[in-house]
Coordinates of C-alpha atoms and ligand atoms in Angstrom, one line a residue:
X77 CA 26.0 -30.6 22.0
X78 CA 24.6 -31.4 25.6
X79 CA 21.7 -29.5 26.7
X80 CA 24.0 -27.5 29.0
X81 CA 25.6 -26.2 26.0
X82 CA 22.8 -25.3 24.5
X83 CA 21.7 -23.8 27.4
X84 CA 24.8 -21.4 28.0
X85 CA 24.2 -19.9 24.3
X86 CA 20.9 -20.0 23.2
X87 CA 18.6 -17.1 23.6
X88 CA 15.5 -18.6 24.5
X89 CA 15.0 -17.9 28.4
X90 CA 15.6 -20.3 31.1
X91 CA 12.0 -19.9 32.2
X92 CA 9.7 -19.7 29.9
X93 CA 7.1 -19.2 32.1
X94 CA 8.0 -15.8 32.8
X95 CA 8.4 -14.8 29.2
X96 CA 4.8 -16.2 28.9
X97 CA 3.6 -14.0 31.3
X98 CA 5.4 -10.4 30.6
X99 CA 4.2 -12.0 26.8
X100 CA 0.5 -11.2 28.0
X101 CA 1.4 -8.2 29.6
X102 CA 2.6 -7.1 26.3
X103 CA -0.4 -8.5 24.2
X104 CA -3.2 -6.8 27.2
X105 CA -1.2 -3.5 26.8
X106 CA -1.6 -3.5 23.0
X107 CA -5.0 -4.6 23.3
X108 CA -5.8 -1.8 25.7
X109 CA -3.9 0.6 23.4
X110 CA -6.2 -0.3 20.3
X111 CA -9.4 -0.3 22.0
X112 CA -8.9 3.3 23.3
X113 CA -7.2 5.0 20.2
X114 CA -10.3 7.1 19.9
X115 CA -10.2 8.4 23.2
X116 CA -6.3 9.9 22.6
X117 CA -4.9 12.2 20.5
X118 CA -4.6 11.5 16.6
X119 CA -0.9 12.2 17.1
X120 CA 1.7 14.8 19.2
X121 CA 5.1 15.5 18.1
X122 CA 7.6 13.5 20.6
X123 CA 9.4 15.4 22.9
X124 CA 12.9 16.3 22.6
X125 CA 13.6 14.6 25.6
X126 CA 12.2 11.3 24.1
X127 CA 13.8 11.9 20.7
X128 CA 17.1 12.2 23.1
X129 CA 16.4 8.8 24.7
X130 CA 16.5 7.1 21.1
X131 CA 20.0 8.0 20.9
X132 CA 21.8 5.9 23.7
X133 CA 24.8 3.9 23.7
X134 CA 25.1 1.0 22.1
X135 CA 23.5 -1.9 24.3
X136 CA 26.3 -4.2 24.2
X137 CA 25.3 -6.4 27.3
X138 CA 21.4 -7.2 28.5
X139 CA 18.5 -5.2 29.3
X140 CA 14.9 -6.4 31.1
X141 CA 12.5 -6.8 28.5
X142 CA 9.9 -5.4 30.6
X143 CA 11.6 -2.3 30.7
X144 CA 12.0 -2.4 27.1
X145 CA 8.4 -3.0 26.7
X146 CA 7.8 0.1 29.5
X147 CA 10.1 2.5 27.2
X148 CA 7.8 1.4 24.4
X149 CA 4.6 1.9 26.2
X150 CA 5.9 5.3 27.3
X151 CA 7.5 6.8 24.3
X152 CA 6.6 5.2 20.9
X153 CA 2.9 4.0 21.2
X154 CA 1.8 7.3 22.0
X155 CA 3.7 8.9 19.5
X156 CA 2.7 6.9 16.5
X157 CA 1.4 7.9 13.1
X158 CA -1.8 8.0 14.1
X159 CA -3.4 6.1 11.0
X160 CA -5.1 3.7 13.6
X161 CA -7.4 7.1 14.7
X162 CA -10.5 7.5 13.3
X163 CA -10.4 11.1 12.4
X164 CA -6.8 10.1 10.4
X165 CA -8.1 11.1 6.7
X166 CA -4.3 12.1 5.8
X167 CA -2.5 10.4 2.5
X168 CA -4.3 7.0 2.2
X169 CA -3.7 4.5 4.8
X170 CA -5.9 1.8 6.8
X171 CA -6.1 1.5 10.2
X172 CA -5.1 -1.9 11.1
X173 CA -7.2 -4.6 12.9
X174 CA -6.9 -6.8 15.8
X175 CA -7.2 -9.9 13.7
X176 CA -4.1 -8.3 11.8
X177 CA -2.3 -7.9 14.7
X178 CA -2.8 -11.3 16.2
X179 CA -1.4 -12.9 12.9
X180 CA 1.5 -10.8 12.7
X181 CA 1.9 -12.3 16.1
X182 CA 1.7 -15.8 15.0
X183 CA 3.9 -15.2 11.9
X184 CA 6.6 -13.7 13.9
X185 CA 6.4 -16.9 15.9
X186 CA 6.6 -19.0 13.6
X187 CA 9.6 -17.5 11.8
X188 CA 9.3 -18.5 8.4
X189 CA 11.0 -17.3 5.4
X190 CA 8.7 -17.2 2.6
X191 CA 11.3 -17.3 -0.2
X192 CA 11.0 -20.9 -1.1
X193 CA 11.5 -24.5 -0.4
X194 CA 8.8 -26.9 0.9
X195 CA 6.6 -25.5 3.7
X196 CA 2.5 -24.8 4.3
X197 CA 3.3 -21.2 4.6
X198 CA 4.2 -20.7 1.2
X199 CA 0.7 -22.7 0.9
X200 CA -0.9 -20.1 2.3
X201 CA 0.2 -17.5 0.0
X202 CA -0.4 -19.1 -2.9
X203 CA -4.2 -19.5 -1.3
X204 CA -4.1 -15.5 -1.2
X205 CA -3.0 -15.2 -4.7
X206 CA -5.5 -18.2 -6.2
X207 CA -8.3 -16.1 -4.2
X208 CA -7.2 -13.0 -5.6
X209 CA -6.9 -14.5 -9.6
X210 CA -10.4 -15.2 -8.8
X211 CA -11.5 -12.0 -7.5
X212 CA -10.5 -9.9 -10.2
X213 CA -11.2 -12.8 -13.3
X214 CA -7.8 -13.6 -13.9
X215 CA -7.8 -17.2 -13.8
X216 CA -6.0 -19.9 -11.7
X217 CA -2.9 -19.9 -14.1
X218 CA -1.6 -16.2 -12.8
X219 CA 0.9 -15.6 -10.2
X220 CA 0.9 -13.6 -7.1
X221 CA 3.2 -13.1 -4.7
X222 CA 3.3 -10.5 -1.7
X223 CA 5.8 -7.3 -1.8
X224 CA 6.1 -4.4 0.7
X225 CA 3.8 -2.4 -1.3
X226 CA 2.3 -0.8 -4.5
X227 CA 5.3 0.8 -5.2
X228 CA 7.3 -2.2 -5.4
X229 CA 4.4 -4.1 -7.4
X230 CA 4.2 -1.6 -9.8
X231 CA 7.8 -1.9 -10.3
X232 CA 7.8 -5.2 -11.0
X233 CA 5.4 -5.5 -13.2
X234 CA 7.2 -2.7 -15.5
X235 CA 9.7 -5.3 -15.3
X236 CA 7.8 -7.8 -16.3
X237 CA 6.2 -5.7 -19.0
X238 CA 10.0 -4.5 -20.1
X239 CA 11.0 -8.0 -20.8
X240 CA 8.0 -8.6 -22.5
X241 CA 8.7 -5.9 -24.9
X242 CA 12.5 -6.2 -25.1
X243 CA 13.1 -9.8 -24.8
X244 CA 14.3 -12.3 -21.9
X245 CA 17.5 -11.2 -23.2
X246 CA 17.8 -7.8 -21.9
X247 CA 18.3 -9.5 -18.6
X248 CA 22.0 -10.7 -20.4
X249 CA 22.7 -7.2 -21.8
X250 CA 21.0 -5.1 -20.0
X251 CA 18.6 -1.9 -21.8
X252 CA 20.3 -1.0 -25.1
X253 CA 17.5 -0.3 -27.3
X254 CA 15.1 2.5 -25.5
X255 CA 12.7 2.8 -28.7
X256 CA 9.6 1.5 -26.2
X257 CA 7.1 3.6 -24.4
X258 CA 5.1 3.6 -21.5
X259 CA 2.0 5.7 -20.9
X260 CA 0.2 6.7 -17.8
X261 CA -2.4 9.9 -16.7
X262 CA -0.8 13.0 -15.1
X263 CA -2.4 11.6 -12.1
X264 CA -0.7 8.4 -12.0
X265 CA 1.1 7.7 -8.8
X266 CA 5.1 8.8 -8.4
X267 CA 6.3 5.4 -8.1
X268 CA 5.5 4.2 -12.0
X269 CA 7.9 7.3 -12.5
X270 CA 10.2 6.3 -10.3
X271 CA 9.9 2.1 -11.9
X272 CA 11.0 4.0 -15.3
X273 CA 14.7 4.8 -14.5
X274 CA 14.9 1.6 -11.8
X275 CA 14.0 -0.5 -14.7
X276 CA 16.6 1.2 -16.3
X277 CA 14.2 2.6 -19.1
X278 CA 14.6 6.2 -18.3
X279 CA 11.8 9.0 -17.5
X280 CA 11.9 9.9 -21.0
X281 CA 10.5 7.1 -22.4
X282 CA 6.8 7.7 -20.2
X283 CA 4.4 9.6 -21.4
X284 CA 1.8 11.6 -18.9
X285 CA -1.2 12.1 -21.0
X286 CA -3.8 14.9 -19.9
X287 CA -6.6 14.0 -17.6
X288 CA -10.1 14.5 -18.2
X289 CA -12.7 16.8 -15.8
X290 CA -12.7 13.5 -13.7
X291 CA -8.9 13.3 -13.3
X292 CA -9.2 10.4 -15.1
X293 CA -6.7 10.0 -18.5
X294 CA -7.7 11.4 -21.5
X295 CA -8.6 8.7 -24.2
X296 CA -8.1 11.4 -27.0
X297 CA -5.2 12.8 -25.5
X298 CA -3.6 9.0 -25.2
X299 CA -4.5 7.8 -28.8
X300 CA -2.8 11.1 -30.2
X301 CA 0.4 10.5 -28.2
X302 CA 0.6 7.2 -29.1
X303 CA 0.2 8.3 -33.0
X304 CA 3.0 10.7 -32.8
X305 CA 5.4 8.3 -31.0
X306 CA 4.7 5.4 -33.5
X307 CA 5.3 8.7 -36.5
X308 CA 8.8 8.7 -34.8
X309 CA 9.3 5.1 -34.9
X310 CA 8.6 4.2 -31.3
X311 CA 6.5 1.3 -29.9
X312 CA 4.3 1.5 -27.2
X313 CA 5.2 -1.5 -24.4
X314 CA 3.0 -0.4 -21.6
X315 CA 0.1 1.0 -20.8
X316 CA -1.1 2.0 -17.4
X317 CA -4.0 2.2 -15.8
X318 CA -5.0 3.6 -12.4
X319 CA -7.3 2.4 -10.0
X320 CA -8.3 5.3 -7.6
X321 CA -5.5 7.6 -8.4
X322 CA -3.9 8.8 -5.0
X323 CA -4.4 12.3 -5.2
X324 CA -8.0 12.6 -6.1
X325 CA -9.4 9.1 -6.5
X326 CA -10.3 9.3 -9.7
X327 CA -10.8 5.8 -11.7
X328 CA -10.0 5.5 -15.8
X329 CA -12.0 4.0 -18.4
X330 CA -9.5 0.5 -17.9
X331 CA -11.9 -1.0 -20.2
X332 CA -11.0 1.2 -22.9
X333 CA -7.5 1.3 -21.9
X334 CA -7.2 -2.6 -22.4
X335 CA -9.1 -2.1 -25.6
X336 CA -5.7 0.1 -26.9
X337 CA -3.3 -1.8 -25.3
X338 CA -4.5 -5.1 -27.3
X339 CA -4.7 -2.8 -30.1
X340 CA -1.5 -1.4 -30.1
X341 CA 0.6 -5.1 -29.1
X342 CA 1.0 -3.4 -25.4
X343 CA 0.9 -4.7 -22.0
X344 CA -1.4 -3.1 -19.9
X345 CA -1.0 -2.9 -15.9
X346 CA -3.6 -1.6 -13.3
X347 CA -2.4 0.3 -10.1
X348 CA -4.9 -0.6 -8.2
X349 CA -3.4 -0.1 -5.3
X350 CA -6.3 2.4 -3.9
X351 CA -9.5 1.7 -5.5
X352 CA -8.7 -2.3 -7.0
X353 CA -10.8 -3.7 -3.6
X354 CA -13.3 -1.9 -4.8
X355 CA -14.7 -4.9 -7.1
X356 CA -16.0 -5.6 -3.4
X357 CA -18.6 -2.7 -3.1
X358 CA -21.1 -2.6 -5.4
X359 CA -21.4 0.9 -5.7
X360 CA -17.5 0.6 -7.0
X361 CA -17.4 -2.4 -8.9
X362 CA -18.8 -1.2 -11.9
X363 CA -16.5 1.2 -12.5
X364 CA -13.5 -1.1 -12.4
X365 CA -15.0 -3.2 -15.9
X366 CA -11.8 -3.8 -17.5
X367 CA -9.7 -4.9 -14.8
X368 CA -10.2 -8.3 -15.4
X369 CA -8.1 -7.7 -19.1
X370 CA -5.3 -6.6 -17.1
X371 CA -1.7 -8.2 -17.8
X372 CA -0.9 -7.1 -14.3
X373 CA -2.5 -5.7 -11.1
X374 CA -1.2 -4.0 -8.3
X375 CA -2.8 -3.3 -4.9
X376 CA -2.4 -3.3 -1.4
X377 CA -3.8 -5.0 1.4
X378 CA -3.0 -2.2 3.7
X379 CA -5.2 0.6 2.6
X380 CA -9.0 -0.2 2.6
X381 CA -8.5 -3.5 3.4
X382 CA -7.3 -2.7 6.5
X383 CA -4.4 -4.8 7.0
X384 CA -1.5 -4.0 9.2
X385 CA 1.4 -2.7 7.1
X386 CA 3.0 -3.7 5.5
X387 CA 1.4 -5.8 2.3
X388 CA 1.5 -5.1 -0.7
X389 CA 0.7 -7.6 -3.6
X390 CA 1.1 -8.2 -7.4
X391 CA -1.2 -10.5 -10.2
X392 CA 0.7 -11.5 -12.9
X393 CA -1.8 -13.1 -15.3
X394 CA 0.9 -15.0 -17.4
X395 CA 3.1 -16.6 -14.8
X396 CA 5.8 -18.3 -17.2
X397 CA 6.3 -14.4 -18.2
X398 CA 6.3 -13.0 -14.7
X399 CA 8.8 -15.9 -13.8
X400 CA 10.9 -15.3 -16.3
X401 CA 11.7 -11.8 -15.4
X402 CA 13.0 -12.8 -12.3
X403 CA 14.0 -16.0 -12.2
X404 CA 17.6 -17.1 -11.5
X405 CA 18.9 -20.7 -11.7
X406 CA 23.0 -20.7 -11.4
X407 CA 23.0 -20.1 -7.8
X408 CA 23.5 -23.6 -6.6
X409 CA 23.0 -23.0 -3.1
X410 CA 18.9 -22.6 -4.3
X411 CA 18.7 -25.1 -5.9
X412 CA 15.6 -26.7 -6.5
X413 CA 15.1 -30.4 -5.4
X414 CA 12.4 -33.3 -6.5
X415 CA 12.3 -33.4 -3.0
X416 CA 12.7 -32.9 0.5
X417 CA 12.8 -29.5 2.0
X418 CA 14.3 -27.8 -1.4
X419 CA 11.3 -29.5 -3.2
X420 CA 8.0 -27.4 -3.7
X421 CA 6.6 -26.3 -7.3
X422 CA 6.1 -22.3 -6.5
X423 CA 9.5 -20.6 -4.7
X424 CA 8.3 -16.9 -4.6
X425 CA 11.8 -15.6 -4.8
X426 CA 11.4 -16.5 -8.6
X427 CA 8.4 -14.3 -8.8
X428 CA 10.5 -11.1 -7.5
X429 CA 13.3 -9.2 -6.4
X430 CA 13.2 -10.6 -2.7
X431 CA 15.0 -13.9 -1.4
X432 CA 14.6 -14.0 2.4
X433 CA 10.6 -13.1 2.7
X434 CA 8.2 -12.7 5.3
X435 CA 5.1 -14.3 5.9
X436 CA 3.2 -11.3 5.1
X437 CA 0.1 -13.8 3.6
X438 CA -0.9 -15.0 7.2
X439 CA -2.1 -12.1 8.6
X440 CA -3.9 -11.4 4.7
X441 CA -4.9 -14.7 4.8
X442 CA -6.6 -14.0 8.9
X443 CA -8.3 -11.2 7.7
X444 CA -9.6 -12.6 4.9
X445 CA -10.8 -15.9 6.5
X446 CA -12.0 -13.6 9.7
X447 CA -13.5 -10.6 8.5
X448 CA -14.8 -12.1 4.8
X449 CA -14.7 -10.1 1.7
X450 CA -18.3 -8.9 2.2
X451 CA -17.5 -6.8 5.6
X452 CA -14.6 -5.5 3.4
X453 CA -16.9 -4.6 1.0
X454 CA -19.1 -3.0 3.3
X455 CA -16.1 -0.9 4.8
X456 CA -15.2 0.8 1.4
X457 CA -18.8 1.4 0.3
X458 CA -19.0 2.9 3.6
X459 CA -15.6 5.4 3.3
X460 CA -17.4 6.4 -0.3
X461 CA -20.6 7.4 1.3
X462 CA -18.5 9.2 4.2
X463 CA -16.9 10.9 0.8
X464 CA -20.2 11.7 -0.3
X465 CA -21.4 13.1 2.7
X466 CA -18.3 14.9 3.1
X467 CA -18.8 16.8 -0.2
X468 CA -22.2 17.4 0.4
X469 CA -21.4 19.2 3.8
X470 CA -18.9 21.5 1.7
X471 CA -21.5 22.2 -1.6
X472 CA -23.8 23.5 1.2
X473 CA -21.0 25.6 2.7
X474 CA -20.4 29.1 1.0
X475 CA -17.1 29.2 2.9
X476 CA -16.2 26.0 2.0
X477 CA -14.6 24.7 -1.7
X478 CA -14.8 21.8 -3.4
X479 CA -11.5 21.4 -5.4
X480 CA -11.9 18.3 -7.4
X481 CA -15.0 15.5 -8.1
X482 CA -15.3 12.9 -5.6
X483 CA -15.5 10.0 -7.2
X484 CA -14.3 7.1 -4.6
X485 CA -13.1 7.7 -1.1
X486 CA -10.8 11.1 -1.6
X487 CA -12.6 14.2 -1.0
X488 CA -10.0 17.7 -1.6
X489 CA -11.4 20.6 -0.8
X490 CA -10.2 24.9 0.7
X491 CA -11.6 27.5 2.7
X492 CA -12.4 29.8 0.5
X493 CA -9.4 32.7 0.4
X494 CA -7.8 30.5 3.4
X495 CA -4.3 29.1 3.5
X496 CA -5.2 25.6 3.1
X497 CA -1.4 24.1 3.9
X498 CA -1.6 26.1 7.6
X499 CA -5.1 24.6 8.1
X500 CA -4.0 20.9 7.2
X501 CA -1.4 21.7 9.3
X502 CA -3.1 23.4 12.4
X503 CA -5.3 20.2 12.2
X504 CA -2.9 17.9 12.6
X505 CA -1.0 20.0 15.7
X506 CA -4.5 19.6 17.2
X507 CA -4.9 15.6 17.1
X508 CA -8.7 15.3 16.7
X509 CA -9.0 15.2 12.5
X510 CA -5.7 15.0 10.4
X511 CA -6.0 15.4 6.5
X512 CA -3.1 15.9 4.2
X513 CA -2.9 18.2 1.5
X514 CA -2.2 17.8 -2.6
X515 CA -1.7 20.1 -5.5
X516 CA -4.4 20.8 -8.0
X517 CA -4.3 22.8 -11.0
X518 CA -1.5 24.7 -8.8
X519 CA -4.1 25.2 -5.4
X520 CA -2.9 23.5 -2.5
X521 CA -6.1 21.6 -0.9
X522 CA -6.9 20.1 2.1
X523 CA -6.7 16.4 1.0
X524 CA -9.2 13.8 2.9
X525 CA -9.0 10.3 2.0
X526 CA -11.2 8.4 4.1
X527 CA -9.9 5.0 4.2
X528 CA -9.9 3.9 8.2
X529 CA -12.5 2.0 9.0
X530 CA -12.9 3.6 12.2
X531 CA -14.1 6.9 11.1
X532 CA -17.4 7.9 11.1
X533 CA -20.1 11.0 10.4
X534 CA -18.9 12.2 13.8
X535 CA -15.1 12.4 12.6
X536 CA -16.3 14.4 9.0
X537 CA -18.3 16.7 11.0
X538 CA -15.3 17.4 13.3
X539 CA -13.7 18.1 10.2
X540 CA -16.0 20.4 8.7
X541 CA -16.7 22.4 11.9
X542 CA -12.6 22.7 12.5
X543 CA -11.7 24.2 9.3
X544 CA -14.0 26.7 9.3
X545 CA -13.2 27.5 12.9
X546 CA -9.4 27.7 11.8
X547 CA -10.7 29.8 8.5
X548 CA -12.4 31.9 9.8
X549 CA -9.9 32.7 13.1
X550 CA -7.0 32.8 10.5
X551 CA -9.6 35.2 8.3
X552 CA -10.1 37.1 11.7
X553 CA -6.6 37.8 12.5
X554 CA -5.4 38.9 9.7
X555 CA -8.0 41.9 9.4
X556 CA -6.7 42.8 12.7
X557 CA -3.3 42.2 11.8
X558 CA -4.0 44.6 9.0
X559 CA -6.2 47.0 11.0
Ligands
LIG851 C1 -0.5 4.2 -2.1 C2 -0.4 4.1 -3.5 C3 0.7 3.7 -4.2 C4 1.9 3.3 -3.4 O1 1.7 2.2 -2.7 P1 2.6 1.8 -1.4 O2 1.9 0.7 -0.8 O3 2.6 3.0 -0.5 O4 4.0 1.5 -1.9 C5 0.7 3.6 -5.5 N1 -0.4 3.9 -6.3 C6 -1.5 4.4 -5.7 C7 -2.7 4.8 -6.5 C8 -1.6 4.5 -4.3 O5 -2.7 5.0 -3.7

C-alpha cells in the first residue's frame, strides 16, 4: 500500500498540526473546567432542549471536531454528575484528579489492550497489583487485576470462592449441587446479592446475618446461623466481610471473621471497596486487623482514592486458584507463545471475565507514583474528621438527628419531624451541597458520605445551615398550610 493509499483511508488527519492545536484547546478547556468546579453549580438538570439535541440523526458523513468539542463544552460538562464538587457528599464517589485525567489522556493514546500478550503496560499493572499484595500483607504470590469496579470484583471473587468449594469441575457441568452457603451482614452491599444468582448459586443459598449497634455483623448471630445450616447438612463456602459498608460505613470485626472462616474450611472475601484504603490513615488502619487473612479483597480506586472512574480492582491471594476460575485454553487464536508478541507470563484475561481491556493501571499507577500513599492517607483521615465534625455539629443541634454511629466517612442523619427524602432532594435542585439518602431501621436519612477530597468545613457547614433552613421552611409551611 503506497502512502497515498493510506492516505485516502486512514483516519489520522492530514495535518496534524491542527489536531495538535484544537488538542490544547481541548486539554486548557478541561483544565479551566476543573479548576473552577467550585465556583459552579454542584449540578442542574439539562434542559429539554439539550436532551433534544442528543437525539439527532445518525452522522453518517463528517463533522468539525471543534464543534464537537463546543457541543461538549456547552451541553455535557456543565451538566455532569457533579461528584468533582466539593459539596458532592451523595452515594460514595471521589472526585477525580488532574494527575488522573492526564493519564487517562496518555492511555487513550497509547491504545493498548490490556488483555494479554507481551507489552510494558501489562507491566505496569502487575506493578499496581505487587504494590497492593504489599499494602494489605498478602504477599508477592497473589494476583490482581483491574475490573470496572467493586461490583464486578466482588463477583469474581464469589467465583473464585465457588470453585473453590465446588470443584474446578463445575466449570464442565455447571452448579448442580447447591448444598454451600455464603454469609454476609444485612449491611453488605447489593452487588454480593446480585454475584449469588450470576454465579449461578441462587439468593437462597446467602445468609444476611443481623448487624450489631455499629452496623457491623453480628458474631453471635453468624456462629448460630452457621450451626443451624451445618444441622441441615449444609457447608459454609464463603464468608464475607465488609470494609466500610456503603450505607453507614460501618467496619466488621474481619479479624474474627477470618478466625471462622478458617474454622469452618470457608473462604473469606473483604469488600473493601469503601473503607479497604483505609490501612493508609492511621486513625483507620487499626480497625481493618484481619484484612491481611483475607482470601480475596475487593476495592476501588475511584472512591477515596480519588481516581477518575472507572477502576475497580481485585487481590486474589492464591493465584493458581484465581486463575483457574477463569482461565480458558482451547481458543487457539490466544494462544500463548514462548515468545514474541503472544509471549508474556501474566495475560489478565485469565484472571477474569474480560478479554479486550483497558489500561485502567496507568492512570492508578500516576496517582500513585504522583500523589504517594501518604497524601492519600491524609485525604481519608481527613473525610473522617469532616465525619466527625459533621456529627458533632448535629449532637449539638436539637433540630438536628443523628440516625446511625459514624464510624468512618458516612455520616446519616434527619431533621427532626422533617421529610428527609424532599430535603436531600431540595439540596440537590439547589447545587451548593448534594447528599443522598438511605433506609435505616425503616427512616429515610439524609445520607453524607464525604469522600471528595475537595470538600471542606465550609462545605459541612453549608450543609448543616441548609437543612435546617429547608426544615424549618418545610416545618413553616405546613403550619400555615394547616392554619
Ligand atoms: C461502592 C461500593 C460497592 C460497589 O462498587 P462499584 O465500584 O460501584 O461497582 C460495593 N461495596 C461497597 C461497600 C461499596 O461502597
Amino acid at each position: 500500500m503506497s502512502d497515498a493509499d493510506r492516505k485516502s483511508t486512514s483516519l489520522d488527519p492530514d495535518n496534524w498540526g491542527d489536531l495538535r492545536a484544537q488538542g490544547h484547546r481541548m486539554l486548557d478547556d478541561m483544565f479551566d473546567n476543573l479548576s473552577t468546579v467550585a465556583e459552579r453549580p454542584l449540578w442542574q438538570a439539562p434542559t429539554p432542549d439539550q436532551r433534544a439535541r442528543y437525539r439527532a440523526e445518525l452522522p453518517r458523513g463528517p463533522g468539525r471536531l471543534e464543534d464537537a468539542h463546543a457541543q461538549f463544552m456547552a451541553d455535557v460538562a456543565p451538566y455532569g454528575s457533579g461528584n468533582r464538587h466539593p459539596g458532592f457528599m451523595g452515594w460514595v464517589q471521589g472526585g477525580g484528579t488532574g494527575v488522573g485525567m492526564l493519564a487517562e489522556m496518555l492511555a487513550g493514546g497509547l491504545d493498548a489492550n490490556l488483555g494479554g500478550r507481551d507489552h510494558m503496560p501489562i507491566e505496569v499493572e502487575r506493578q499496581v497489583a505487587l504494590w497492593m499484595a504489599e499494602l494489605f500483607g498478602f504477599g508477592p504470590e497473589a494476583s490482581g487485576i483491574f475490573l470496572t469496579g467493586t461490583s464486578l470484583a466482588n463477583l469474581c471473587a464469589v467465583l473464585v470462592a465457588r470453585d473453590r468449594a465446588l470443584g474446578a469441575d463445575v466449570r464442565h457441568t455447571g452448579v448442580r449441587d447447591v448444598r454451600v452457603v455464603a454469609y454476609a451482614s444485612k449491611g453488605v452491599h447489593s452487588c454480593i446479592v446480585r454475584a449469588m444468582d450470576m454465579t449461578g448459586l441462587g439468593w437462597d443459598r446467602l445468609r444476611l446475618i443481623e448487624t450489631d449497634a455499629n452496623h457491623a455483623i453480628s458474631q453471635p448471630a453468624l456462629e448460630a446461623a452457621i450451626a443451624a445450616d451445618r444441622a441441615q447438612g449444609l457447608k459454609p463456602f464463603l464468608i464475607v466481610g465488609t470494609a466500610g459498608s456503603v450505607d453507614v460505613g460501618a467496619i466488621d470485626d474481619l479479624d474474627g471473621l477470618a478466625d471462622i472462616a478458617q474454622r469452618e474450611g470457608a473462604a473469606f472475601h473483604v469488600d473493601g471497596a469503601l473503607g479497604a484504603l483505609g490501612v493508609l490513615a492511621p486513625g483507620v488502619a487499626p480497625r481493618l486487623k484481619g484484612i491481611e487473612r483475607a482470601d480475596s479483597l475487593a476495592l476501588d480506586f475511584h472512591k477515596l482514592a480519588q481516581v477518575p472512574y472507572d477502576a475497580g480492582f481485585l487481590l486474589v491471594r492464591d493465584a493458581a486458584a484465581h486463575k483457574r476460575t477463569f482461565t480458558y485454553s482451547e481458543a487457539a487464536y490466544l494462544r500463548h507463545a514462548e515468545r514474541g508478541l503472544a509471549g508474556g507470563e501474566w495475560w489478565p484475561c485469565d484472571f477474569g471475565p474480560d478479554l479486550s481491556r483497558g489500561f485502567r493501571a496507568l492512570k492508578v499507577w500516576f496517582s500513585l507514583k504522583t500523589y504517594g500513599l501518604d497524601a492519600l492517607g491524609v485525604v481519608i483521615s481527613r473525610a473522617c474528621d469532616l465525619a466527625a465534625a459533621l456529627a458533632a455539629r448535629i449532637e449539638a443541634s436539637p433540630e438536628l438527628e443523628l440516625l446511625a454511629p459514624v464510624g468512618l466517612n458516612i455520616v446519616c442523619f434527619g431533621y427532626v419531624g422533617g421529610d428527609n427524602a424532599a430535603i436531600a432532594a431540595d439540596l440537590q435542585e439547589a447545587g451548593r451541597v448534594a447528599p443522598s439518602t438511605t433506609t435505616l431501621n425503616g427512616r429515610t436519612a439524609i445520607r453524607a458520605a464525604i469522600v471528595n477530597h475537595r470538600t471542606g468545613l465550609a462545605d459541612i457547614e453549608a450543609l448543616v445551615e441548609s437543612v435546617l433552613a429547608l426544615g424549618r421552611a418545610r416545618a413553616a409551611a405546613a403550619k400555615t398550610g394547616r392554619g
